[in-house]
Short mmCIF file of C-alpha atoms in Angstrom, two decimals:
data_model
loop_
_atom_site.label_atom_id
_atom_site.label_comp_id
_atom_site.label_asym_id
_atom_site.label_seq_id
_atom_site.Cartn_x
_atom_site.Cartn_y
_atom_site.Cartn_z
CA UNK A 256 114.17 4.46 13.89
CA UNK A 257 111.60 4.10 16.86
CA UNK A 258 108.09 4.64 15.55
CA UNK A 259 105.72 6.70 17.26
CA UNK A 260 102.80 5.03 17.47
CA UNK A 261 100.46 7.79 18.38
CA UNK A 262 101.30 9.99 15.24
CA UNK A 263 100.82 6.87 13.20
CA UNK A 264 97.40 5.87 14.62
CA UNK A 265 96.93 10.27 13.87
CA UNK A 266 98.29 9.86 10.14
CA UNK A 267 95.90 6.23 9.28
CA UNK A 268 92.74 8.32 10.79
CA UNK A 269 93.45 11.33 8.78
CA UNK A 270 94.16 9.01 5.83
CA UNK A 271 90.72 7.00 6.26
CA UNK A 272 89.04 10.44 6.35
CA UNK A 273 90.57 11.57 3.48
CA UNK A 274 89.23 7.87 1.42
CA UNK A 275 85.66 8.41 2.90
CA UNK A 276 85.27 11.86 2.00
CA UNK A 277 86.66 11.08 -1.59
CA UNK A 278 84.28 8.03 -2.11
CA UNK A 279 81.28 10.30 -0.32
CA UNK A 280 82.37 12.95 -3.21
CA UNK A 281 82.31 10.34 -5.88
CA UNK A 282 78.58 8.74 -4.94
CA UNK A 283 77.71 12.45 -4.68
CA UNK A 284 78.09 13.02 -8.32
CA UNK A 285 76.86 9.48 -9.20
CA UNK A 286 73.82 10.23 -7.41
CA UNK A 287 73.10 13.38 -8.79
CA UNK A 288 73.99 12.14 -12.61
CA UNK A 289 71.32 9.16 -12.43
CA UNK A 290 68.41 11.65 -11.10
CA UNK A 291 68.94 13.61 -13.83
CA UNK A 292 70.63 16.69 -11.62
CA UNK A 293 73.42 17.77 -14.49
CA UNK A 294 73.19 19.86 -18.27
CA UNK A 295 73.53 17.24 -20.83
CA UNK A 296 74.84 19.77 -23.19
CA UNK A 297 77.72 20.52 -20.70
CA UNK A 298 79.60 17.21 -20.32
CA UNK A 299 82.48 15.98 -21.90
CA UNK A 300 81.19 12.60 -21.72
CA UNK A 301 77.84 13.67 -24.00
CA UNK A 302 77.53 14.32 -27.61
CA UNK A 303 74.33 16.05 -29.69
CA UNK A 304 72.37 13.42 -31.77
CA UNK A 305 73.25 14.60 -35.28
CA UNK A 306 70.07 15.62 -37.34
CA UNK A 307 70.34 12.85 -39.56
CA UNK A 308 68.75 10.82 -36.45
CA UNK A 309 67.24 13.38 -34.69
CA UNK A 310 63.58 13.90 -35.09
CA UNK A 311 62.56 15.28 -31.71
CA UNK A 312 62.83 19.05 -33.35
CA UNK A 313 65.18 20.00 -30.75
CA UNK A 314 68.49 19.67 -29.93
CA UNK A 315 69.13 16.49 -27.91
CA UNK A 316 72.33 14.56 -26.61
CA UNK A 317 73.24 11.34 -25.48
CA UNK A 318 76.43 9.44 -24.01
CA UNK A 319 79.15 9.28 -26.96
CA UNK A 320 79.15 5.13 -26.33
CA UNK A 321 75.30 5.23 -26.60
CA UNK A 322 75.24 7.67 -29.28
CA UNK A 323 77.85 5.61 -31.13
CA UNK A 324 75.93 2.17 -30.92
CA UNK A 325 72.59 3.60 -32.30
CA UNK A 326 74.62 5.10 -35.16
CA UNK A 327 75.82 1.31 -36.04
CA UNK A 328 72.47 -0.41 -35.47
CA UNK A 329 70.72 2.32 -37.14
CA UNK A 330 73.19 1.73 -40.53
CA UNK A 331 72.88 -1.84 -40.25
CA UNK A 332 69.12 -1.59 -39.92
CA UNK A 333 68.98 0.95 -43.21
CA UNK A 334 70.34 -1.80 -44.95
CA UNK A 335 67.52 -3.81 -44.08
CA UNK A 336 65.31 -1.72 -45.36
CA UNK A 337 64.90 -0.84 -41.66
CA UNK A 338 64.64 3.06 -40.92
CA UNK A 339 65.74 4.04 -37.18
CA UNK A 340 65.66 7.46 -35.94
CA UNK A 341 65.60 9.18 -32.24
CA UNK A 342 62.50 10.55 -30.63
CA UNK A 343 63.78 11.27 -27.61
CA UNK A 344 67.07 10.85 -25.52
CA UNK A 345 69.03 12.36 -22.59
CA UNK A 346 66.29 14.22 -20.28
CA UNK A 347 67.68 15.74 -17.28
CA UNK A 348 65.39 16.19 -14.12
CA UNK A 349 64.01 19.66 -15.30
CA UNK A 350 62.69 18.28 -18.73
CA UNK A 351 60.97 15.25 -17.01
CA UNK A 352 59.83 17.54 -14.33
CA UNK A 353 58.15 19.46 -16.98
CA UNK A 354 56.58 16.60 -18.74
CA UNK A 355 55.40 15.01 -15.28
CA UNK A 356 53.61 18.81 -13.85
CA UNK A 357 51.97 19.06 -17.36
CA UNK A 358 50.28 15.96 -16.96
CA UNK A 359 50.17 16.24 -13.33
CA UNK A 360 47.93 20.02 -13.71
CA UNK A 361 46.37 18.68 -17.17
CA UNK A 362 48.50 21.10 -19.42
CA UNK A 363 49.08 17.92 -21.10
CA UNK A 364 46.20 15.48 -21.90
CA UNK A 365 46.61 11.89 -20.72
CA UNK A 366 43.70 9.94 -22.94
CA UNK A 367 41.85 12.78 -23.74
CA UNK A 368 41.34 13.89 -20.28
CA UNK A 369 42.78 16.67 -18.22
CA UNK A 370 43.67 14.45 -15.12
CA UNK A 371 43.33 17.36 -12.31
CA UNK A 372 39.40 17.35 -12.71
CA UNK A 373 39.01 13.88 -13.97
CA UNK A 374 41.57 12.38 -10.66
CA UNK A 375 41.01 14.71 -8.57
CA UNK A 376 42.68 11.72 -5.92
CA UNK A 377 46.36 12.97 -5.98
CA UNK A 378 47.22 9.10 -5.10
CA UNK A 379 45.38 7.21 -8.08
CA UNK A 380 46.15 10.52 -10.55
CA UNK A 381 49.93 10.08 -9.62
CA UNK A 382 49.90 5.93 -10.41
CA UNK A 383 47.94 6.75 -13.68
CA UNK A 384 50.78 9.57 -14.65
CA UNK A 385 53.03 6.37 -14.37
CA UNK A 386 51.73 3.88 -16.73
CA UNK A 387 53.98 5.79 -19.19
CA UNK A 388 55.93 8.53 -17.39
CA UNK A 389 58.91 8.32 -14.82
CA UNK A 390 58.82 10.25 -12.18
CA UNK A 391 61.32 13.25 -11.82
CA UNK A 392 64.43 11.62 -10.62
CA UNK A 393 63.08 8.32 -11.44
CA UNK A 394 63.97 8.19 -15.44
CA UNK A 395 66.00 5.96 -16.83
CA UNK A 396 66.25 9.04 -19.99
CA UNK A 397 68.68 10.41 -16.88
CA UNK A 398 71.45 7.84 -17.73
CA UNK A 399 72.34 9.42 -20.99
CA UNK A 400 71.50 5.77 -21.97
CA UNK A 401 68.25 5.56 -22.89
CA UNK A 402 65.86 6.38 -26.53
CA UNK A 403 62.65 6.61 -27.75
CA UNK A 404 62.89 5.27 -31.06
CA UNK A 405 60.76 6.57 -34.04
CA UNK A 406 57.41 7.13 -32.35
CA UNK A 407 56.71 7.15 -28.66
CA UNK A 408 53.51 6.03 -28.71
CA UNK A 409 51.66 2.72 -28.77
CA UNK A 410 49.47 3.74 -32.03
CA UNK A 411 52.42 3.65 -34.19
CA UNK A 412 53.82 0.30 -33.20
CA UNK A 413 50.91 -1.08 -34.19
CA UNK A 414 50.92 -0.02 -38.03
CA UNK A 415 52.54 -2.29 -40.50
CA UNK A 416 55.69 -0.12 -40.42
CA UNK A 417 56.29 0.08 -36.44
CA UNK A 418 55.40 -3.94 -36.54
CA UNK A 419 58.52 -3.94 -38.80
CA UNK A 420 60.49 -2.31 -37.16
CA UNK A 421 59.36 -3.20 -33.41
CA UNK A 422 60.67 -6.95 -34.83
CA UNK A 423 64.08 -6.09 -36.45
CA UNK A 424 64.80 -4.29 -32.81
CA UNK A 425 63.84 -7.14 -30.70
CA UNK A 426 65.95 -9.66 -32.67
CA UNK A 427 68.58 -7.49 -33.77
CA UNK A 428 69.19 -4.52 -30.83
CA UNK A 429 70.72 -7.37 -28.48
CA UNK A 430 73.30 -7.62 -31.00
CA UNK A 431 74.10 -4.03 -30.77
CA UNK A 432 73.56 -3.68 -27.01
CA UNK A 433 69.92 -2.81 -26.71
CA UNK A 434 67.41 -3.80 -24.55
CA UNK A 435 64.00 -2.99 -23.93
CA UNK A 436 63.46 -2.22 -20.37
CA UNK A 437 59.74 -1.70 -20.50
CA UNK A 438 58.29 -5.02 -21.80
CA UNK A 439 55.00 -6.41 -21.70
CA UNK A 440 54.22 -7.32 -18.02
CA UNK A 441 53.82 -11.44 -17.37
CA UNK A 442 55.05 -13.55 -14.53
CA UNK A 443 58.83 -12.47 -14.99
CA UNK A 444 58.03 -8.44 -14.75
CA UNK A 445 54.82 -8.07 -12.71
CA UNK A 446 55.27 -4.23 -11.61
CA UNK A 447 56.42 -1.11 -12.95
CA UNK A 448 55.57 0.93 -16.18
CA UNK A 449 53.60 -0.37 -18.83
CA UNK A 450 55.07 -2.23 -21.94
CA UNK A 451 57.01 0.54 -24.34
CA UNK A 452 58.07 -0.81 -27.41
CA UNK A 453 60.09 2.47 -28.49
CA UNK A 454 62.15 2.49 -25.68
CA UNK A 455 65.39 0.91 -25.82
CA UNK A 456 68.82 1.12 -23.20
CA UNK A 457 71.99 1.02 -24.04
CA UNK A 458 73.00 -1.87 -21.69
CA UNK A 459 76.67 -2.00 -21.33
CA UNK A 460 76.31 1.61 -19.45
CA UNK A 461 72.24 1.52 -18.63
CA UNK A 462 72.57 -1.77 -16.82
CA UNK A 463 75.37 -0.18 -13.97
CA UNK A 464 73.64 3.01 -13.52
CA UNK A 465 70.77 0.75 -12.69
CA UNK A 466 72.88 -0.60 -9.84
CA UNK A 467 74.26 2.04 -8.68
CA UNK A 468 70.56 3.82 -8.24
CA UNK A 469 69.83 0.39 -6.26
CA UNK A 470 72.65 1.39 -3.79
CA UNK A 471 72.72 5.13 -3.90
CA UNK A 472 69.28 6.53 -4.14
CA UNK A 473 66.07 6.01 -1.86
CA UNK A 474 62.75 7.45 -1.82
CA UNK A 475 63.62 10.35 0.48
CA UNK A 476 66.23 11.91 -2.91
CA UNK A 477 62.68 12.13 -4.82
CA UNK A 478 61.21 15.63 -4.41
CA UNK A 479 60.84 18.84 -6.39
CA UNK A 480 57.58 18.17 -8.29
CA UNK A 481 53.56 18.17 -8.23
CA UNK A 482 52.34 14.91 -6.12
CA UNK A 483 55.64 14.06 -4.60
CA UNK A 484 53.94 13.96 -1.35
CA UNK A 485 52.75 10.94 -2.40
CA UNK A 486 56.51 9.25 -3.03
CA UNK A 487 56.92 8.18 0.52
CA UNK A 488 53.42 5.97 -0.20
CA UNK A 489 55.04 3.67 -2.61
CA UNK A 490 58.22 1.47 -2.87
CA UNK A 491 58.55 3.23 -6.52
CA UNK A 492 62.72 2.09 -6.75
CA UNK A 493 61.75 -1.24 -6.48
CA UNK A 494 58.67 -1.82 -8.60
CA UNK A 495 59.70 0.83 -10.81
CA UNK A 496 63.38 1.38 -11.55
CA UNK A 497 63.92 -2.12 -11.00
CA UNK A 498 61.15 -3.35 -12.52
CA UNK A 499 62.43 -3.90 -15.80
CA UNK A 500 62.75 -6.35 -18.04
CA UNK A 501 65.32 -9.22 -16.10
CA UNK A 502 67.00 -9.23 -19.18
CA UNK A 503 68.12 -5.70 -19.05
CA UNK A 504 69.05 -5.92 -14.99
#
């Protein structure tokens, strides 16, 4: 049969429009899962930590695979005489929103100091909100990946028992999948938040969403919270999201 060449040319257009607006669909919902735009409590793909692990005092969820490797490590670690539980997990861009404009209006104490009279200097009170906090959009706590084991703060990893237990992790989480993103800065990680011994990513699923935010995301998707005038300032997905521990890229 004789081909018409014009309706075929029509039909491959049509067909290349219909692939670009199902890939543009796909990085739609990518993008909005890693900045934190979805309910946790609402996907398939989520499950609640069970209270046995759970000692955030509210109702938290994480990725099933996530939420299924802790539960190992945390039974392997018990028999160590090791006790893991879950401070924090999944927070979606509301919760960190809320954590970042408590700190950002001094709600929320950052060492003993309400920063909005003592940094009054939006730009120096919004890089001292990120020695420890993400920005909204900017947390790796988006992936449904990521925990706060225990104790989030650097007082208890510097008892006897978070000493213990900071050690079993860092020789034993690999094993499981873990990885501490937020190491101790040296020549290898010069930039980005500082050193968090309680947090640990699941890598197998942490370390794509981390490349997909490299591809998908740029400094212009970061808005809806106090200071974000001051996002455009800094090159925050570089020295930030992807200033990590190598080992966990």
């Amino acid at each position: 049969p004789k081909i018409n060449l014009e309706e075929e040319k029509v039909k491959e257009e049509n067909f290349q429009k219909y692939i670009k607006t199902r890939i543009e669909k796909k990085n739609k919902e990518t993008k909005d899962y890693i900045t934190g735009h979805f309910e946790p409590s609402l996907r398939k793909d989520f499950v609640k930590v069970p209270a046995i692990y759970n000692i955030s005092g509210y109702d938290t969820y994480l990725r099933k695979e996530t939420m299924e490797a802790f539960a190992r490590m945390a039974r392997r670690a018990e028999v160590d005489g090791i006790t893991l539980k879950i401070a924090s997990a999944t927070r979606n861009f509301d919760y960190q929103k809320n954590l970042w404009d408590r700190k950002w209006t001094g709600y929320t104490l950052v060492e003993g100091k309400d920063l909005s009279k003592s940094m009054p200097d939006g730009l120096k009170r919004f890089k001292k909100i990120l020695e420890y906090s993400a920005v909204p959009g900017m947390s790796r706590h988006h992936f449904g990946t990521d925990i706060d084991i225990n104790n989030a703060n650097v007082e208890y990893f510097n008892t006897k028992e978070g000493e213990k237990v900071y050690a079993w992790l860092s020789t034993r989480g690999p094993i499981f999948g873990f990885c501490q993103p937020y190491t101790k800065k040296d020549n290898f990680r010069t930039t980005g938040h500082n050193e968090e011994k309680w947090h640990w990513s699941y890598l197998p699923l942490a370390r794509f969403y981390t490349h997909e935010y490299k591809k998908l995301v740029s400094e212009k998707d970061i808005v809806g919270f106090h200071g974000a005038e001051f996002v455009s300032e800094q090159d925050l997905i570089n020295e930030y999201v992807l200033g990590i521990n190598p080992d966990c890229l």
